[in-house]
Amino acid sequence: MNEIFKIIENIKKASAVEIKMGFKNAAVFGGFSAFVMSSLNKVCELAGRDFPSETAADIVRLNSIMKKYVEYGSREREDILRGTLNLLNTLAINKQKSGIPSNSKQVLPKGIDKPNVAKNNKPARVKTSENKKRDESKSAAVSDSQVSELQFLKSVGPKRVRLLNRLGISTVRDLLYHFPRRYEDRSHLKKFYQLEDGETETVTGTVVGCQDIRPRKGLTITKAAIHDGNSVGYAVWFNQPYIKKQIPQGTEILITGKVENKFGSIQISVADYEVADKENPIHTGRIVPVYPTTEGLQTRALRTIMKFAVDKYGPEQEEFLPDSLLAKYGFVLLPEALSQVHFPVRMEEVEEARRRLIFEELFLLQLGVCMLKASGLDEMGIKHKKEGPLVGQFLTNVPFALTEAQTRVLEEIFKDMEDQKPMNRLVQGDVGCGKTVVAAAALVKTVESGYQGAMMAPTEILAGQHFEGLQEVLQPLGIHVALLTGSIHRSEKAETIDNIKTGRVDIVVGTHAVIQDEVEFQKLGLAVTDEQHRFGVRQRAMLQKKGKTPDVLVMTATPIPRTLALTVYGDLDISVIDRLPPDRLAIKTHWINGKMKERVYKFIREQVSAGRQVYYICPLVEESDKIDVQAAVEKAEELQTKVFPDLTVGLMHGRLKQDEKDSVMREFKDGRVNIMVATTVVEVGVDVPNATMIVIEDADRFGLAQLHQLRGRVGRGKHQSYCILVANPSTEEGRARMNIMQSTGDGFIIAEEDLKLRGPGEFFGTRQSGMPDLKIADIIKDVRTLQTAREEAMELVKRDPGLNKPEHRRLKESIIEKFKSTDNYIKTS
């Protein structure tokens, strides 16, 4: 046990240095907190079962707290450190009482109180003046979980923690970065006689009387008479009888609400109020922030929580932007920006704070993707052969001429593959632009160079489709293509995995099954990921790791505006197939209202009579009380029994098992199903050339990008195709989406419009793609800032690729913090 006490003494000595240095996490090279965590783990290993379970649990808890040491300000760090020392000293005393020898003298660093040991030997908390203050306010007690960190903030408890979690708030830092969505200027105080009927106004005065009125059961009206120093008006609350106790006669109060001039007296229906605090008002008498909130958490309550957090923890936030950038662009410091964006004195302060915080967010994002890209620059990849006879034969056998756009992108891919540096390229293009042919040519090139290829698709339907298409064109060239999905028979799967390992398979096409641990490639040269936005960055990396730095090609049929592509795919080179094959007929799109269903049904019958097939898309699988749309299950039954009893109606939705989905789609592809009722599971990749019509119900509930993807399920054959949007949009935005769909079939134009209408968060699931959510920046409005941030990020990464210089330590920590909740990986070495 002597070794344990030596470790404890070393922690104490380092703690004494850390205290003297002002809790900078610099007492030990490599970080004080990292040293303590390592030491505590060592203590647990050495002690084994000698520790009482309570003590072991305390050490585990302290270790967990130490992980967050770097995130806190000096006050919290001091509490963590004092609590740690207190527990360790108690531990040493307990060991001595147990008869375990120790050569270590109990020495506490100066300023640390000796521990009080309770009769049950549990460590007593160090009672400092700071602790007493925190006990009184229930503020920010340190805990081993993010939940309890928030729980002990003023006005927060377990219930509100859960509500905050719903908003994506798990830490105090998350709270500080939960920005207002708008502001209300309640700083202009008027007298009652100056108020305008129907306007929202703010008044201050003294309560001269208050009563509850109950005109009927279930309704309580609290009415307070307010004297503003000149005249009397009335403040009214509905079903809030507790208000009366909070504003006794003589209380000075500020009220904000809608004004009504009733029977010669002024009455305000109170939207917000507070007992006057002239020095520090929160809810009225100032510019008031209005936050995004959630059911069960009122705006007023969230504003109170936020004011406490901003006042207490805002000043402790450590600046991490380089001094050069702060000076170059005249940005306010982080603590000041947080204070101004949440509780500004003037609206000009909001603009200055937002300017800094928007740049900060985009700069961190661009630094992250630049670091991802830079991390692969020093890697040596595969140098593929120049174009050989096999690739030439493949291109000759393709039954159509490649478009100019396809040829250009293929040249970019081949150039990358022939380079020693690993290829990391994204190919994006509209539905039907011919990305698969380009990917197939690249796979042929890797096989001709002596390597294997892999293509990963998000669904078994799409994987099977790719397999069939590749096998048809590559088998005549002597290239062995295999399919690997979760639903294939166990024995067949084992044989395929063995063939991949031994090199008997040249190209494997599959789903997530391709990246399972048991799958080993003999010599993987090219990894292709289709519909990239359905996979996280981590999954893409797992496929890449199946070989020794193979080339990587990712494809998406979701046209992405360049500004968003720079953000989401900043670590990739981007190629765009921006032209459709000349023989593709434009899909005719029509928007109709729900009253015209009979005409739609008549048109469906005409298409089926001509030998064609139809998709019928419904948003939901089953009925919902909250969203009044018709379920796919009910629609399929209605169409089959009432509208088209003589036709065959199929049903496809996400709750079907995979083999059921495959069976239904196979029947549809084979022509045995006339009408396929489906949810959006058919959005991507299903290729049925004979399907010439798609009906989308409640089309205004979909985003433009999704509508365009759904429309792309038809128009794949030689016959004219149609898209019928059935919608009764109640908003201007909904009507705008319908008009855009009718006016253009260009996916890139639609993507730009979708981004303008809905913003990047909804347009493209950033978490799904491996990028952090944007809290304050807007890629459309802030495109210039995005470009500036990208240029500055690229310049910084050139000078310090790993951000390992001391002056960039905090910046690097901020990037890791920003990306930690995503599938992305930032190298920290």
PDB file of C-alpha atoms in Angstrom, residues 2-20 23 27-28 31-44 46 51 59 62-63 66 69 80-89 91-92 104-105 107-110 112:
ATOM      1  CA  ASN A   2       3.008   2.286   0.269  1.00  0.00           C
ATOM      2  CA  GLU A   3       2.810   2.772  -3.494  1.00  0.00           C
ATOM      3  CA  ILE A   4      -0.742   4.103  -3.141  1.00  0.00           C
ATOM      4  CA  PHE A   5       0.321   6.724  -0.627  1.00  0.00           C
ATOM      5  CA  LYS A   6       3.232   7.774  -2.841  1.00  0.00           C
ATOM      6  CA  ILE A   7       0.764   8.368  -5.665  1.00  0.00           C
ATOM      7  CA  ILE A   8      -1.523  10.329  -3.332  1.00  0.00           C
ATOM      8  CA  GLU A   9       1.396  12.450  -2.164  1.00  0.00           C
ATOM      9  CA  ASN A  10       2.362  13.164  -5.774  1.00  0.00           C
ATOM     10  CA  ILE A  11      -1.198  14.301  -6.502  1.00  0.00           C
ATOM     11  CA  LYS A  12      -1.045  16.602  -3.451  1.00  0.00           C
ATOM     12  CA  LYS A  13       2.282  18.083  -4.511  1.00  0.00           C
ATOM     13  CA  ALA A  14       1.008  18.706  -8.030  1.00  0.00           C
ATOM     14  CA  SER A  15      -2.168  20.184  -6.540  1.00  0.00           C
ATOM     15  CA  ALA A  16      -0.166  22.641  -4.471  1.00  0.00           C
ATOM     16  CA  VAL A  17       1.579  23.810  -7.652  1.00  0.00           C
ATOM     17  CA  GLU A  18      -1.756  23.996  -9.510  1.00  0.00           C
ATOM     18  CA  ILE A  19      -3.204  26.185  -6.741  1.00  0.00           C
ATOM     19  CA  LYS A  20      -0.199  28.531  -6.869  1.00  0.00           C
ATOM     20  CA  PHE A  23      -5.827  26.636 -11.564  1.00  0.00           C
ATOM     21  CA  ALA A  27       1.053  22.203 -12.955  1.00  0.00           C
ATOM     22  CA  VAL A  28       2.180  19.049 -14.756  1.00  0.00           C
ATOM     23  CA  GLY A  31      -1.991  18.743 -18.244  1.00  0.00           C
ATOM     24  CA  PHE A  32      -2.707  18.619 -14.520  1.00  0.00           C
ATOM     25  CA  SER A  33      -6.132  16.998 -14.985  1.00  0.00           C
ATOM     26  CA  ALA A  34      -4.702  14.239 -17.201  1.00  0.00           C
ATOM     27  CA  PHE A  35      -2.043  13.530 -14.535  1.00  0.00           C
ATOM     28  CA  VAL A  36      -4.665  13.276 -11.758  1.00  0.00           C
ATOM     29  CA  MET A  37      -6.907  10.975 -13.809  1.00  0.00           C
ATOM     30  CA  SER A  38      -3.995   8.679 -14.603  1.00  0.00           C
ATOM     31  CA  SER A  39      -2.933   8.675 -10.950  1.00  0.00           C
ATOM     32  CA  LEU A  40      -6.439   7.908  -9.668  1.00  0.00           C
ATOM     33  CA  ASN A  41      -6.731   4.997 -12.107  1.00  0.00           C
ATOM     34  CA  LYS A  42      -3.424   3.682 -10.789  1.00  0.00           C
ATOM     35  CA  VAL A  43      -4.683   3.962  -7.195  1.00  0.00           C
ATOM     36  CA  CYS A  44      -7.763   1.904  -8.066  1.00  0.00           C
ATOM     37  CA  LEU A  46      -3.267  -1.072  -6.820  1.00  0.00           C
ATOM     38  CA  PHE A  51     -11.085  -0.113  -0.910  1.00  0.00           C
ATOM     39  CA  ILE A  59     -12.692   7.909  -6.849  1.00  0.00           C
ATOM     40  CA  LEU A  62     -13.728  12.235  -9.106  1.00  0.00           C
ATOM     41  CA  ASN A  63     -12.031  10.744 -12.140  1.00  0.00           C
ATOM     42  CA  MET A  66     -11.536  15.593 -13.729  1.00  0.00           C
ATOM     43  CA  TYR A  69     -11.656  20.121 -15.465  1.00  0.00           C
ATOM     44  CA  ILE A  80     -12.961  20.214  -7.894  1.00  0.00           C
ATOM     45  CA  LEU A  81      -9.413  20.318  -6.596  1.00  0.00           C
ATOM     46  CA  ARG A  82     -10.338  20.941  -2.955  1.00  0.00           C
ATOM     47  CA  GLY A  83     -12.906  18.161  -3.034  1.00  0.00           C
ATOM     48  CA  THR A  84     -10.367  15.789  -4.570  1.00  0.00           C
ATOM     49  CA  LEU A  85      -7.758  16.565  -1.912  1.00  0.00           C
ATOM     50  CA  ASN A  86     -10.307  16.218   0.853  1.00  0.00           C
ATOM     51  CA  LEU A  87     -11.334  12.760  -0.331  1.00  0.00           C
ATOM     52  CA  LEU A  88      -7.737  11.601  -0.751  1.00  0.00           C
ATOM     53  CA  ASN A  89      -6.801  12.699   2.771  1.00  0.00           C
ATOM     54  CA  LEU A  91      -8.851   7.877   2.229  1.00  0.00           C
ATOM     55  CA  ALA A  92      -5.365   7.956   3.783  1.00  0.00           C
ATOM     56  CA  SER A 104       3.534   9.203   4.288  1.00  0.00           C
ATOM     57  CA  LYS A 105       2.868  12.162   6.498  1.00  0.00           C
ATOM     58  CA  VAL A 107       0.535  17.217   4.549  1.00  0.00           C
ATOM     59  CA  LEU A 108      -2.071  19.521   3.035  1.00  0.00           C
ATOM     60  CA  PRO A 109      -1.087  22.316   0.711  1.00  0.00           C
ATOM     61  CA  LYS A 110      -1.345  25.734   2.256  1.00  0.00           C
ATOM     62  CA  ILE A 112      -6.509  23.548   2.211  1.00  0.00           C
TER      63      ILE A 112
END
